[in-house]
């Protein structure tokens, strides 16, 4: 499969939850071509490999928000089990638990996608910083322009006041 298509498919499955970029167990199971139940069982057999910064379970509010925002999670609406979310390190750790050739290939693609996401974020942040600097610089310049325009308008009003009045000549 085309690497760009794979990265796009993977990238569309990365969410930000609790301030972390994560992938859900259901999406990973689809990519690894295993059932979600099988993936979670493998994880539970190896819980020491998955500390809380590698994997966490969504709470009810997070699950409901996900169902509301993403139509493909409608089946979760009536599920009694909340999905698990895996950070980049958690996904990497899955490679040590799921040892099929598909899992290895998918893991490599996922790691590349996370790397591209970090690279994009880095460039995005640099661009945002440049835009803010330009805004600050232009803001100062615009303030100066407006100040000068105000002075010109003020001078024009003073001139208009002098011209518009009728001046009575002094009687000598």
PDB file of C-alpha atoms in Angstrom:
ATOM      1  CA  UNK A   1       0.000   0.000   0.000  1.00  0.00           C
ATOM      2  CA  UNK A   2       1.137   3.521  -0.744  1.00  0.00           C
ATOM      3  CA  UNK A   3       3.010   4.903   2.283  1.00  0.00           C
ATOM      4  CA  UNK A   4       1.211   8.253   2.048  1.00  0.00           C
ATOM      5  CA  UNK A   5      -2.195   6.541   2.102  1.00  0.00           C
ATOM      6  CA  UNK A   6      -1.153   4.467   5.101  1.00  0.00           C
ATOM      7  CA  UNK A   7       0.091   7.549   6.942  1.00  0.00           C
ATOM      8  CA  UNK A   8      -3.145   9.407   6.147  1.00  0.00           C
ATOM      9  CA  UNK A   9      -5.217   6.482   7.408  1.00  0.00           C
ATOM     10  CA  UNK A  10      -3.147   6.282  10.578  1.00  0.00           C
ATOM     11  CA  UNK A  11      -3.063  10.057  11.026  1.00  0.00           C
ATOM     12  CA  UNK A  12      -6.865  10.211  10.918  1.00  0.00           C
ATOM     13  CA  UNK A  13      -6.931   7.782  13.842  1.00  0.00           C
ATOM     14  CA  UNK A  14      -4.723   9.873  16.142  1.00  0.00           C
ATOM     15  CA  UNK A  15      -6.633  11.940  18.702  1.00  0.00           C
ATOM     16  CA  UNK A  16      -5.656  14.373  21.403  1.00  0.00           C
ATOM     17  CA  UNK A  17      -6.985  13.259  24.779  1.00  0.00           C
ATOM     18  CA  UNK A  18      -5.813  14.563  28.135  1.00  0.00           C
ATOM     19  CA  UNK A  19      -3.252  16.655  26.285  1.00  0.00           C
ATOM     20  CA  UNK A  20      -1.621  13.596  24.649  1.00  0.00           C
ATOM     21  CA  UNK A  21      -1.652  12.280  21.112  1.00  0.00           C
ATOM     22  CA  UNK A  22      -3.242   8.815  21.334  1.00  0.00           C
ATOM     23  CA  UNK A  23      -4.737   5.994  19.322  1.00  0.00           C
ATOM     24  CA  UNK A  24      -7.694   3.939  20.517  1.00  0.00           C
ATOM     25  CA  UNK A  25      -7.646   0.193  21.009  1.00  0.00           C
ATOM     26  CA  UNK A  26     -10.371  -0.272  18.378  1.00  0.00           C
ATOM     27  CA  UNK A  27      -8.422   1.594  15.710  1.00  0.00           C
ATOM     28  CA  UNK A  28      -5.215  -0.232  16.538  1.00  0.00           C
ATOM     29  CA  UNK A  29      -7.022  -3.566  16.361  1.00  0.00           C
ATOM     30  CA  UNK A  30      -8.289  -2.710  12.866  1.00  0.00           C
ATOM     31  CA  UNK A  31      -4.793  -1.728  11.733  1.00  0.00           C
ATOM     32  CA  UNK A  32      -3.200  -4.831  13.303  1.00  0.00           C
ATOM     33  CA  UNK A  33      -5.984  -6.990  11.837  1.00  0.00           C
ATOM     34  CA  UNK A  34      -6.973  -8.494  15.185  1.00  0.00           C
ATOM     35  CA  UNK A  35     -10.094  -8.189  17.289  1.00  0.00           C
ATOM     36  CA  UNK A  36     -10.148  -5.445  19.906  1.00  0.00           C
ATOM     37  CA  UNK A  37     -10.720  -8.116  22.527  1.00  0.00           C
ATOM     38  CA  UNK A  38      -7.547  -9.978  21.444  1.00  0.00           C
ATOM     39  CA  UNK A  39      -5.485  -6.774  21.537  1.00  0.00           C
ATOM     40  CA  UNK A  40      -6.739  -5.873  25.024  1.00  0.00           C
ATOM     41  CA  UNK A  41      -6.141  -9.404  26.310  1.00  0.00           C
ATOM     42  CA  UNK A  42      -2.537  -9.242  25.105  1.00  0.00           C
ATOM     43  CA  UNK A  43      -2.134  -5.923  26.891  1.00  0.00           C
ATOM     44  CA  UNK A  44      -3.686  -7.237  30.122  1.00  0.00           C
ATOM     45  CA  UNK A  45      -1.296 -10.203  30.099  1.00  0.00           C
ATOM     46  CA  UNK A  46       1.571  -7.679  29.939  1.00  0.00           C
ATOM     47  CA  UNK A  47       0.300  -4.803  32.103  1.00  0.00           C
ATOM     48  CA  UNK A  48       3.784  -4.015  33.449  1.00  0.00           C
ATOM     49  CA  UNK A  49       4.729  -2.863  29.946  1.00  0.00           C
ATOM     50  CA  UNK A  50       1.911  -0.298  29.912  1.00  0.00           C
ATOM     51  CA  UNK A  51       2.227   2.339  32.668  1.00  0.00           C
ATOM     52  CA  UNK A  52      -0.326   5.151  32.789  1.00  0.00           C
ATOM     53  CA  UNK A  53       1.735   7.407  30.524  1.00  0.00           C
ATOM     54  CA  UNK A  54       1.694   4.660  27.838  1.00  0.00           C
ATOM     55  CA  UNK A  55      -1.979   3.687  28.105  1.00  0.00           C
ATOM     56  CA  UNK A  56      -5.124   4.802  29.914  1.00  0.00           C
ATOM     57  CA  UNK A  57      -8.804   3.979  29.812  1.00  0.00           C
ATOM     58  CA  UNK A  58     -11.225   6.691  28.727  1.00  0.00           C
ATOM     59  CA  UNK A  59     -13.760   7.828  31.294  1.00  0.00           C
ATOM     60  CA  UNK A  60     -17.472   7.993  30.481  1.00  0.00           C
ATOM     61  CA  UNK A  61     -17.391  11.710  29.532  1.00  0.00           C
ATOM     62  CA  UNK A  62     -14.446  11.206  27.166  1.00  0.00           C
ATOM     63  CA  UNK A  63     -16.169   8.233  25.559  1.00  0.00           C
ATOM     64  CA  UNK A  64     -19.414  10.202  25.084  1.00  0.00           C
ATOM     65  CA  UNK A  65     -17.539  13.142  23.572  1.00  0.00           C
ATOM     66  CA  UNK A  66     -15.782  10.785  21.169  1.00  0.00           C
ATOM     67  CA  UNK A  67     -19.095   9.200  20.141  1.00  0.00           C
ATOM     68  CA  UNK A  68     -20.589  12.661  19.606  1.00  0.00           C
ATOM     69  CA  UNK A  69     -17.701  13.910  17.462  1.00  0.00           C
ATOM     70  CA  UNK A  70     -16.941  10.767  15.422  1.00  0.00           C
ATOM     71  CA  UNK A  71     -19.693   8.814  13.721  1.00  0.00           C
ATOM     72  CA  UNK A  72     -17.486   5.746  13.386  1.00  0.00           C
ATOM     73  CA  UNK A  73     -17.606   5.308  17.180  1.00  0.00           C
ATOM     74  CA  UNK A  74     -21.413   5.053  17.364  1.00  0.00           C
ATOM     75  CA  UNK A  75     -21.127   1.419  18.465  1.00  0.00           C
ATOM     76  CA  UNK A  76     -19.340   2.641  21.593  1.00  0.00           C
ATOM     77  CA  UNK A  77     -22.463   4.532  22.642  1.00  0.00           C
ATOM     78  CA  UNK A  78     -24.084   1.455  24.177  1.00  0.00           C
ATOM     79  CA  UNK A  79     -20.871  -0.343  25.138  1.00  0.00           C
ATOM     80  CA  UNK A  80     -20.326  -1.043  28.825  1.00  0.00           C
ATOM     81  CA  UNK A  81     -16.543  -1.073  28.398  1.00  0.00           C
ATOM     82  CA  UNK A  82     -14.703   2.174  27.811  1.00  0.00           C
ATOM     83  CA  UNK A  83     -11.918   2.038  25.212  1.00  0.00           C
ATOM     84  CA  UNK A  84      -8.221   2.202  25.994  1.00  0.00           C
ATOM     85  CA  UNK A  85      -6.046   4.962  24.565  1.00  0.00           C
ATOM     86  CA  UNK A  86      -2.378   4.338  23.735  1.00  0.00           C
ATOM     87  CA  UNK A  87       0.250   7.053  23.541  1.00  0.00           C
ATOM     88  CA  UNK A  88       3.097   6.791  21.048  1.00  0.00           C
ATOM     89  CA  UNK A  89       5.153   4.867  23.597  1.00  0.00           C
ATOM     90  CA  UNK A  90       2.207   2.583  24.284  1.00  0.00           C
ATOM     91  CA  UNK A  91       1.807   1.845  20.588  1.00  0.00           C
ATOM     92  CA  UNK A  92       5.503   1.068  20.402  1.00  0.00           C
ATOM     93  CA  UNK A  93       5.136  -1.261  23.371  1.00  0.00           C
ATOM     94  CA  UNK A  94       2.331  -3.078  21.538  1.00  0.00           C
ATOM     95  CA  UNK A  95       4.952  -4.248  19.047  1.00  0.00           C
ATOM     96  CA  UNK A  96       6.595  -6.235  21.816  1.00  0.00           C
ATOM     97  CA  UNK A  97       3.262  -7.834  22.724  1.00  0.00           C
ATOM     98  CA  UNK A  98       1.791  -8.454  19.261  1.00  0.00           C
ATOM     99  CA  UNK A  99       4.446 -10.269  17.276  1.00  0.00           C
ATOM    100  CA  UNK A 100       2.817 -10.887  13.898  1.00  0.00           C
ATOM    101  CA  UNK A 101       4.352  -9.579  10.661  1.00  0.00           C
ATOM    102  CA  UNK A 102       1.311  -7.336  10.216  1.00  0.00           C
ATOM    103  CA  UNK A 103       1.865  -5.854  13.688  1.00  0.00           C
ATOM    104  CA  UNK A 104       5.506  -5.143  12.891  1.00  0.00           C
ATOM    105  CA  UNK A 105       4.689  -3.436   9.567  1.00  0.00           C
ATOM    106  CA  UNK A 106       1.833  -1.439  11.071  1.00  0.00           C
ATOM    107  CA  UNK A 107       3.969  -0.375  14.027  1.00  0.00           C
ATOM    108  CA  UNK A 108       6.658   0.942  11.716  1.00  0.00           C
ATOM    109  CA  UNK A 109       4.036   2.942   9.800  1.00  0.00           C
ATOM    110  CA  UNK A 110       2.547   4.278  13.045  1.00  0.00           C
ATOM    111  CA  UNK A 111       5.946   5.347  14.362  1.00  0.00           C
ATOM    112  CA  UNK A 112       6.625   7.174  11.094  1.00  0.00           C
ATOM    113  CA  UNK A 113       3.245   8.887  11.305  1.00  0.00           C
ATOM    114  CA  UNK A 114       3.882  10.047  14.884  1.00  0.00           C
ATOM    115  CA  UNK A 115       7.304  11.341  13.765  1.00  0.00           C
ATOM    116  CA  UNK A 116       5.695  13.267  10.877  1.00  0.00           C
ATOM    117  CA  UNK A 117       3.113  14.661  13.286  1.00  0.00           C
ATOM    118  CA  UNK A 118       5.877  15.901  15.612  1.00  0.00           C
ATOM    119  CA  UNK A 119       7.728  17.414  12.642  1.00  0.00           C
ATOM    120  CA  UNK A 120       4.559  19.162  11.466  1.00  0.00           C
ATOM    121  CA  UNK A 121       3.903  20.452  14.978  1.00  0.00           C
ATOM    122  CA  UNK A 122       7.448  21.795  15.214  1.00  0.00           C
ATOM    123  CA  UNK A 123       7.084  23.665  11.903  1.00  0.00           C
ATOM    124  CA  UNK A 124       3.605  24.851  12.827  1.00  0.00           C
ATOM    125  CA  UNK A 125       4.881  26.262  16.138  1.00  0.00           C
ATOM    126  CA  UNK A 126       7.765  28.009  14.379  1.00  0.00           C
ATOM    127  CA  UNK A 127       5.347  29.495  11.850  1.00  0.00           C
ATOM    128  CA  UNK A 128       2.964  30.610  14.589  1.00  0.00           C
ATOM    129  CA  UNK A 129       5.862  32.314  16.383  1.00  0.00           C
ATOM    130  CA  UNK A 130       6.859  34.181  13.198  1.00  0.00           C
ATOM    131  CA  UNK A 131       3.276  35.305  12.635  1.00  0.00           C
ATOM    132  CA  UNK A 132       3.062  36.615  16.209  1.00  0.00           C
ATOM    133  CA  UNK A 133       6.334  38.508  15.753  1.00  0.00           C
ATOM    134  CA  UNK A 134       5.034  40.069  12.533  1.00  0.00           C
ATOM    135  CA  UNK A 135       1.792  41.045  14.241  1.00  0.00           C
ATOM    136  CA  UNK A 136       3.701  42.703  17.073  1.00  0.00           C
ATOM    137  CA  UNK A 137       6.007  44.527  14.670  1.00  0.00           C
ATOM    138  CA  UNK A 138       3.147  45.631  12.403  1.00  0.00           C
ATOM    139  CA  UNK A 139       1.049  46.585  15.402  1.00  0.00           C
ATOM    140  CA  UNK A 140       3.739  49.069  16.450  1.00  0.00           C
ATOM    141  CA  UNK A 141       3.958  50.414  12.903  1.00  0.00           C
ATOM    142  CA  UNK A 142       0.179  50.756  12.624  1.00  0.00           C
ATOM    143  CA  UNK A 143       0.036  52.564  15.965  1.00  0.00           C
ATOM    144  CA  UNK A 144       2.587  55.045  14.641  1.00  0.00           C
ATOM    145  CA  UNK A 145       0.619  55.500  11.400  1.00  0.00           C
ATOM    146  CA  UNK A 146      -2.626  56.041  13.322  1.00  0.00           C
ATOM    147  CA  UNK A 147      -0.888  58.507  15.645  1.00  0.00           C
ATOM    148  CA  UNK A 148       0.360  60.512  12.662  1.00  0.00           C
ATOM    149  CA  UNK A 149      -3.064  60.370  11.011  1.00  0.00           C
ATOM    150  CA  UNK A 150      -4.643  61.654  14.224  1.00  0.00           C
ATOM    151  CA  UNK A 151      -2.142  64.546  14.249  1.00  0.00           C
ATOM    152  CA  UNK A 152      -2.959  65.393  10.625  1.00  0.00           C
ATOM    153  CA  UNK A 153      -6.709  65.300  11.334  1.00  0.00           C
ATOM    154  CA  UNK A 154      -6.222  67.440  14.433  1.00  0.00           C
ATOM    155  CA  UNK A 155      -4.142  69.998  12.491  1.00  0.00           C
ATOM    156  CA  UNK A 156      -6.780  70.055   9.717  1.00  0.00           C
ATOM    157  CA  UNK A 157      -9.547  70.708  12.267  1.00  0.00           C
ATOM    158  CA  UNK A 158      -7.612  73.640  13.758  1.00  0.00           C
ATOM    159  CA  UNK A 159      -7.125  75.098  10.287  1.00  0.00           C
ATOM    160  CA  UNK A 160     -10.828  74.631   9.481  1.00  0.00           C
ATOM    161  CA  UNK A 161     -11.813  76.437  12.693  1.00  0.00           C
ATOM    162  CA  UNK A 162      -9.660  79.432  11.773  1.00  0.00           C
ATOM    163  CA  UNK A 163     -11.039  79.640   8.254  1.00  0.00           C
ATOM    164  CA  UNK A 164     -14.700  79.016   9.010  1.00  0.00           C
ATOM    165  CA  UNK A 165     -15.166  81.865  11.452  1.00  0.00           C
ATOM    166  CA  UNK A 166     -16.052  85.404  10.537  1.00  0.00           C
ATOM    167  CA  UNK A 167     -13.401  87.781  11.773  1.00  0.00           C
ATOM    168  CA  UNK A 168     -14.617  91.247  12.627  1.00  0.00           C
ATOM    169  CA  UNK A 169     -12.106  93.899  11.708  1.00  0.00           C
ATOM    170  CA  UNK A 170     -10.847  96.051  14.540  1.00  0.00           C
ATOM    171  CA  UNK A 171     -12.101  99.620  14.608  1.00  0.00           C
ATOM    172  CA  UNK A 172      -9.286 102.026  14.629  1.00  0.00           C
TER     173      UNK A 172
END
